[in-house]
XYZ file of C-alpha atoms in Angstrom:
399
model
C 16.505 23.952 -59.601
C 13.653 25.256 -57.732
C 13.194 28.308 -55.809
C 10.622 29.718 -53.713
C 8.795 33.136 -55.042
C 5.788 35.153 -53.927
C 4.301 36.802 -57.212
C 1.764 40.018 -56.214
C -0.419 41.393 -59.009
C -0.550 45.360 -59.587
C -2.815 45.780 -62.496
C -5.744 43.872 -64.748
C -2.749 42.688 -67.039
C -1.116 41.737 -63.884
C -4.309 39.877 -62.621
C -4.506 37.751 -66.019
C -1.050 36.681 -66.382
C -1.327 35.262 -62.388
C -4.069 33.679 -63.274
C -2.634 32.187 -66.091
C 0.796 31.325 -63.557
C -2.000 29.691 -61.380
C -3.228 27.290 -64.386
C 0.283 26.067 -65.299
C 0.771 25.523 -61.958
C -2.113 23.799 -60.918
C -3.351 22.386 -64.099
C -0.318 22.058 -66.191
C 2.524 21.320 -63.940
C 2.584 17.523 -62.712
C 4.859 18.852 -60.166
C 3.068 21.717 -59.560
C 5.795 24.094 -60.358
C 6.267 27.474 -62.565
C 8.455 27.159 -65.464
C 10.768 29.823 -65.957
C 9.736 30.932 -69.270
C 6.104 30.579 -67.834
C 7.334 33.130 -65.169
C 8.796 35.568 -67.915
C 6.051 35.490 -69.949
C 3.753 36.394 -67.071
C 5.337 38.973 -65.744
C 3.789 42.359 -66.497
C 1.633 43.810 -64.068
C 2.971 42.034 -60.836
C 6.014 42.135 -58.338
C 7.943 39.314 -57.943
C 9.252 38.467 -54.352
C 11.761 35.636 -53.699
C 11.158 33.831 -50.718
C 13.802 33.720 -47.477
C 15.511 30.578 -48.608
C 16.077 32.409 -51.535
C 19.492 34.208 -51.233
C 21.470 31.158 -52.555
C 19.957 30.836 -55.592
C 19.965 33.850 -56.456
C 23.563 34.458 -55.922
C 24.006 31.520 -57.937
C 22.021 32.775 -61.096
C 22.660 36.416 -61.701
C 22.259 35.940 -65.276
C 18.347 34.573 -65.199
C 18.281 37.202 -61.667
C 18.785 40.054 -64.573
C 16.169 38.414 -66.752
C 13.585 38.478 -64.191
C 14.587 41.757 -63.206
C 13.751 43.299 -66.779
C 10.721 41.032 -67.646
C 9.141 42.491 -63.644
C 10.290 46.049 -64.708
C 12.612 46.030 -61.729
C 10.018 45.103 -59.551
C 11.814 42.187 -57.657
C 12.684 42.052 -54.110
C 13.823 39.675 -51.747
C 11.813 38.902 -48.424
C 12.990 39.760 -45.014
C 11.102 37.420 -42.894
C 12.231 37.383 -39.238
C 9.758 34.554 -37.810
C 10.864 32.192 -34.630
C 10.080 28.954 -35.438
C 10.227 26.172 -32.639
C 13.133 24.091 -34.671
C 16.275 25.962 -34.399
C 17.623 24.095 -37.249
C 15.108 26.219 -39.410
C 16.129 29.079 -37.820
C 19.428 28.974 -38.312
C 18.943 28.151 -41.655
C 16.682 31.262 -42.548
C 19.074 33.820 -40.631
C 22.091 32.774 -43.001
C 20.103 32.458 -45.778
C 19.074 36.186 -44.871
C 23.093 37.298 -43.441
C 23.820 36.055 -47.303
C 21.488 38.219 -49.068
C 22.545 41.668 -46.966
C 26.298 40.312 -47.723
C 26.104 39.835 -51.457
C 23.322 42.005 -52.819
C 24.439 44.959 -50.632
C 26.947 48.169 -51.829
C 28.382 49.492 -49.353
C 29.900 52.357 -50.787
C 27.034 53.364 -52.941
C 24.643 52.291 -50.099
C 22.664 50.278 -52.563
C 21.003 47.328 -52.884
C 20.871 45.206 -56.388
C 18.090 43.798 -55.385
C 15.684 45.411 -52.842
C 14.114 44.083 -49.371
C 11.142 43.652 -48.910
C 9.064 43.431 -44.972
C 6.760 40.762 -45.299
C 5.817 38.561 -42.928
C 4.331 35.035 -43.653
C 1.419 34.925 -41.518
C -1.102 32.103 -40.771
C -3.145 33.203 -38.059
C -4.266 36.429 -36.821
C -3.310 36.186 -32.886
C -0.383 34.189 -31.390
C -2.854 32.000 -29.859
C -3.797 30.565 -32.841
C -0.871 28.994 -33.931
C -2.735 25.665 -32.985
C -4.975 25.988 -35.607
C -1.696 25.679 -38.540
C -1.170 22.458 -36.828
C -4.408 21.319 -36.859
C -4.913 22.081 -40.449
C -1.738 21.405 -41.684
C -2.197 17.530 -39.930
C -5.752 17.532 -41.430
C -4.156 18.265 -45.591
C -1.283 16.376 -45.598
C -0.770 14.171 -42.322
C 2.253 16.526 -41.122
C 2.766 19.452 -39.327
C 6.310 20.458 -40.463
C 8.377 24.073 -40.248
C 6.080 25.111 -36.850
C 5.912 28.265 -35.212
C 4.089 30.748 -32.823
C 5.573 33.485 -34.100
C 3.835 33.602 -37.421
C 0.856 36.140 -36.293
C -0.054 39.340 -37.940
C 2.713 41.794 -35.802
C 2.039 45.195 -35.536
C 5.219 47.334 -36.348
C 7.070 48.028 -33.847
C 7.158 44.124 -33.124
C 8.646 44.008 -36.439
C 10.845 46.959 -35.630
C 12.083 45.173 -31.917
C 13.074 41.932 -33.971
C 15.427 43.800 -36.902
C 16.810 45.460 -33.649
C 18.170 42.167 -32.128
C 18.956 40.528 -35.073
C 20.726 43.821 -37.770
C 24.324 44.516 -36.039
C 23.642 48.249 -35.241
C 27.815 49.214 -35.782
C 27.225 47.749 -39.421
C 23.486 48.983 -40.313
C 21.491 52.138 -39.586
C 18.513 50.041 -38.342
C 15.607 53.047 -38.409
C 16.945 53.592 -42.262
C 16.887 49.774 -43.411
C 13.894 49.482 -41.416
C 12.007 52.339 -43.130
C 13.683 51.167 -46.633
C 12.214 47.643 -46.401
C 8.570 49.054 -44.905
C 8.486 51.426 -47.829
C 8.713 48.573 -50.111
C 6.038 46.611 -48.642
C 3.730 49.620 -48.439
C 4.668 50.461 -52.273
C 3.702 46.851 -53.212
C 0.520 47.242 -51.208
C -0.402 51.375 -52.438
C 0.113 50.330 -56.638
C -2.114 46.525 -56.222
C -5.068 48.125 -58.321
C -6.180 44.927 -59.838
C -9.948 43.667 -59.063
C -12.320 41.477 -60.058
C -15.779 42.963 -61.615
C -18.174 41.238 -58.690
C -21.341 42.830 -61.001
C -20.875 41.113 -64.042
C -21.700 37.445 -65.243
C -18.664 35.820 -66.340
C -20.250 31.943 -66.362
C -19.965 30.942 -70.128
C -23.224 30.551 -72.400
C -24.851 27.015 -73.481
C -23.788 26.146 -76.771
C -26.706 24.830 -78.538
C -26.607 21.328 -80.885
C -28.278 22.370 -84.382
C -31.377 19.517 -83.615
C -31.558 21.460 -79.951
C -31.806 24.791 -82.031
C -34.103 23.011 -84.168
C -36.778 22.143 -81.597
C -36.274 24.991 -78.986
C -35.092 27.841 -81.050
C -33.049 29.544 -78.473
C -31.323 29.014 -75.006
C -34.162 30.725 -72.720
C -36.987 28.782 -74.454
C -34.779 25.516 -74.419
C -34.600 26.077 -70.942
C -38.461 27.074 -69.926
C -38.958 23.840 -72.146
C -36.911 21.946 -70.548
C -39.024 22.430 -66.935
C -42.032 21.706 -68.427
C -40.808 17.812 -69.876
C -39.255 17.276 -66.314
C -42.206 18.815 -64.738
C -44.665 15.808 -66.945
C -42.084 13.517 -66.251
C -41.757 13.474 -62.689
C -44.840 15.335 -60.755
C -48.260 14.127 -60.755
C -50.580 16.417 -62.522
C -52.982 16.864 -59.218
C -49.143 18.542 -57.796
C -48.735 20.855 -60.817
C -49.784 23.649 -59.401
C -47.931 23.592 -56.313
C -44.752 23.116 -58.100
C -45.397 25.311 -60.483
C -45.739 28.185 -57.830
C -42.646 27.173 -56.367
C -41.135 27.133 -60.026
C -42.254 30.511 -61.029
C -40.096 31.799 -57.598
C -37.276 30.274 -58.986
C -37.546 30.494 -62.563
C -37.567 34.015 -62.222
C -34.089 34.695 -59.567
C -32.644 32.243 -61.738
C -33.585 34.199 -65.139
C -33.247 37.449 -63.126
C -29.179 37.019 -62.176
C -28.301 35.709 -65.335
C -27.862 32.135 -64.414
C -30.006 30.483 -66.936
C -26.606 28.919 -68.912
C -25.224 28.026 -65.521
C -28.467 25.381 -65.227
C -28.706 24.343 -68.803
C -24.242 23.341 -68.437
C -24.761 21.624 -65.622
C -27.788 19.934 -67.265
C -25.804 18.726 -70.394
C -22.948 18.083 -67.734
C -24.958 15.582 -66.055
C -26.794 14.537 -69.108
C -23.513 13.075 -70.348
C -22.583 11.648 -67.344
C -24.936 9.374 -67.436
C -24.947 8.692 -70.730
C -21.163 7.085 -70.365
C -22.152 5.241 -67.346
C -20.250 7.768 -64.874
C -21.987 7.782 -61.224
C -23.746 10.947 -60.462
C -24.615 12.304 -56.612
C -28.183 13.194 -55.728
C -27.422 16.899 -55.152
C -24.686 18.137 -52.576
C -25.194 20.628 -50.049
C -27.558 23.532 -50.995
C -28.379 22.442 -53.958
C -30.998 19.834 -52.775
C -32.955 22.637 -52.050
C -33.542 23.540 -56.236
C -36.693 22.240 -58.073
C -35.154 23.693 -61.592
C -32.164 21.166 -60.625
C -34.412 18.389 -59.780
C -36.616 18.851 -63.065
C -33.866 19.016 -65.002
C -32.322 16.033 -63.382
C -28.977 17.800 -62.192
C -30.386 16.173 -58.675
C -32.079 13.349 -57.554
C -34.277 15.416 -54.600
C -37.228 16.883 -54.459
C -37.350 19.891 -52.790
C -40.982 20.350 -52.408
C -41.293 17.232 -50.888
C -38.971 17.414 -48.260
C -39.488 21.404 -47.576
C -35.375 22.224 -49.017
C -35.454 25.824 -48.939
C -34.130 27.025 -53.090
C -32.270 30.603 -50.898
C -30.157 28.419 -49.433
C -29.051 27.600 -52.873
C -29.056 30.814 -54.983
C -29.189 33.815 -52.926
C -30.202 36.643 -55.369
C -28.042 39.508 -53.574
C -25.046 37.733 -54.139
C -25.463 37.149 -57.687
C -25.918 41.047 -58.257
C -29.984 41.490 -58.735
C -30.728 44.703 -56.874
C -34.434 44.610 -55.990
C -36.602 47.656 -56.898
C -40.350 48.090 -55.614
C -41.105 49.758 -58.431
C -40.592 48.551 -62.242
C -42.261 48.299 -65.522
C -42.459 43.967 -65.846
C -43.246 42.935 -69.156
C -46.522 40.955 -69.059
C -49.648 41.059 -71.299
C -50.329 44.628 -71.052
C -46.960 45.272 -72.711
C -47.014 42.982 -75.101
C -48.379 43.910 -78.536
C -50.981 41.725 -80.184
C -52.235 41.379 -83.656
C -54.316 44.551 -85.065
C -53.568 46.634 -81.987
C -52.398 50.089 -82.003
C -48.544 50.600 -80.703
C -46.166 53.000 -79.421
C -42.734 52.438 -81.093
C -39.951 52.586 -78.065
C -36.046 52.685 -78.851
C -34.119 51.269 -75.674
C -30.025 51.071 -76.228
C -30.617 51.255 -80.180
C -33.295 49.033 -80.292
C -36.621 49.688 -81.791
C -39.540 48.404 -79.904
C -43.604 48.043 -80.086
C -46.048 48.019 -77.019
C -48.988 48.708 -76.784
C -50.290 51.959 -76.507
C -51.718 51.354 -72.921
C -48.944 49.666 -71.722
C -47.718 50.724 -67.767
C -44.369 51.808 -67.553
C -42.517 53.218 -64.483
C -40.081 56.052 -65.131
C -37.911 58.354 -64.129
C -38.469 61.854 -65.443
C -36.435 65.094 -64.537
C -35.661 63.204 -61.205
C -38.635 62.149 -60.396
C -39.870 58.555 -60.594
C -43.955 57.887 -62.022
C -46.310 55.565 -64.197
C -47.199 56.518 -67.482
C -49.021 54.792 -70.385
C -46.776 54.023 -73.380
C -48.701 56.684 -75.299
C -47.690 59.414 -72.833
C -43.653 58.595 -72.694
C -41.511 61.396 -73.854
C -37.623 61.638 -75.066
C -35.575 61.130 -72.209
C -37.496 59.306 -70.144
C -35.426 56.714 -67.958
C -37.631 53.454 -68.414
C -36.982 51.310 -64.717
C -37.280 47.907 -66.280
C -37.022 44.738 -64.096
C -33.759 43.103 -64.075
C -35.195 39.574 -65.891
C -36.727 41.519 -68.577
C -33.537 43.515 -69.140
C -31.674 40.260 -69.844
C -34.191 37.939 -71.491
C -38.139 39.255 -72.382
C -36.828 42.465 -74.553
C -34.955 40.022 -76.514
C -38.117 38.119 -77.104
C -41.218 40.029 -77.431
C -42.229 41.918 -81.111
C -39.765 44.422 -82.388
């Protein structure tokens, strides 16, 4: 049997296992439904809520009710939902389903509940208004507007408060104390959700290199700069070269500088394949017309020089974390070390280093920020390195 749930994550551990609930779900399930072992094996870190249809099902199955209740460390509740909708069939049909949970799950002596209620109301629009707009976009996904209502808004409480009033028989129930009871529960749900996702870190998997692609490129950055230059041959006249390659070097270096040269080189080997087995490719949808490293690599069919596609649309640095700085040390020739030179030996994060001796590096010393020669750094000096070099050049240069 199936029964509806609302599942609210607390903690990292709690943000995983949802995640995983959302893959058997979506990518698992041919039905698109949560197992119940799937459900108990996901539990920690999140709340489980059953939905207002619930009650019946859960009266039914106090033996798996228990189950969940232990797996959710007695996090479960049941939600008090108190919506109008236009059908009074549906109405009808979620106040007894709500009369049977305060019936069964309720001690009267003890004043308890087995399982606790929750406040929450299942909105879709922000203003009563807008209750158009669930129509509209319910008709658009699936053809069918079913279970409306213009009561589903975001109600402030003391709407919430006027509706338990009318509906909670005030000779049976203290209404302020249930009332408080099933706010405290919503706010408790809402107080302990401490689960986020890391916006500043790269999470987009690296490019697995083929032994004859580690052969001829050596490693992912140079397989990619490589990679430009063959599309650039292959596809631009040489009197355009340096035009594009102006426009590349913008590029090239946001791209390198967020972290987001594996992202290019996937979708490269993504559409490389494709192709390969005969399976039709688009031109380049959206934004991402407006990419010349897409277009030499042959993710896209456009040119974006030639029809003035803007690459910001596309990648918008800000948003992929790159903090700009007016002053850094960028590693260029006069911080590379050539042959026979003398050097200054630099250790950054464990790492030993060589630059040359004359090399320009901005710092921050005893709070203040300056330029100094490599010659002149001392111990303790905070070395302001640009964000591209951080991720790729160090990796690179002599060591």
């Amino acid at each position: 049997n199936k029964v509806d749930m609302k599942i609210y994550c607390q903690s990292q551990k709690g943000l995983r296992n949802l995640l995983r609930i959302q893959k058997e779900i979506m990518v698992d399930s041919p039905t698109n439904t949560l197992t119940l072992s799937g459900l108990l094996t996901h539990a920690e870190g999140n709340v489980l809520v059953f939905g207002k249809l619930a009650s019946y099902w859960m009266k039914k199955n106090s033996q798996i009710l228990y189950a969940m209740n232990i797996a959710f460390d007695n996090k479960i509740y049941y939600q008090v939902d108190l919506s109008e909708y236009k059908a009074e069939r549906i109405d009808v049909e979620v106040l007894r389903a709500t009369l049977t949970f305060f019936n069964h799950f309720y001690e009267d002596k003890t004043q308890t509940f087995s399982v606790e209620p929750v406040l929450i109301c299942d909105n879709y629009y922000l203003d009563k208004d807008d209750a158009k707009n669930k129509i509209i976009l319910n008709k658009i996904a699936s053809g069918a507007a079913h279970e409306q209502s213009e009561d589903q808004y975001f109600k402030d409480v003391d709407e919430h408060y006027n509706v338990c009033c009318q509906l909670f028989d005030s000779g049976k129930w203290d209404i302020d104390v249930l009332f408080e009871r099933m706010c405290s529960h919503t706010v408790e749900i809402a107080t302990h959700a401490k689960a986020y996702y890391e916006t500043g870190k790269m999470y987009m998997p690296e490019y697995v290199m083929l032994p004859d692609e580690k052969k001829k490129y050596g490693n992912r950055h140079r397989m990619f700069t490589r990679l430009l230059e063959e599309g650039l041959t292959a596809k631009i006249p040489s009197y355009g070269h340096a035009k594009y390659r102006e426009r590349l070097k913008e590029e090239v270096y946001i791209i390198e500088s967020t972290n987001n040269v594996d992202y290019f080189l996937i979708q490269w080997d993504m559409v490389k394949k494709a192709r390969e087995l005969g399976i039709v490719t688009g031109i380049g949808r959206g934004s991402a017309g407006g990419s010349l490293v897409s277009y030499l690599l042959g993710i896209i069919s456009i040119d974006p020089v030639k029809y003035d596609l803007i690459f910001s649309r596309f990648l918008v640095p800000e948003r992929c974390g790159l903090n700009w700085t007016e002053a850094v040390s960028i590693i260029g020739e006069d911080i590379e070390l050539l042959p026979g030179e003398r050097y200054v030996e630099v250790q950054i994060e464990g790492k030993d280093y060589q630059f040359n001796k004359d090399a320009e590096f901005q710092i921050i010393r005893n709070g203040r920020q300056m330029k100094v020669y490599a010659d002149q750094l001392r111990e303790g000096d905070d070395i302001l390195f640009d964000n591209r070099d951080l991720l790729w050049t160090l990796n690179e240069i002599n060591k």
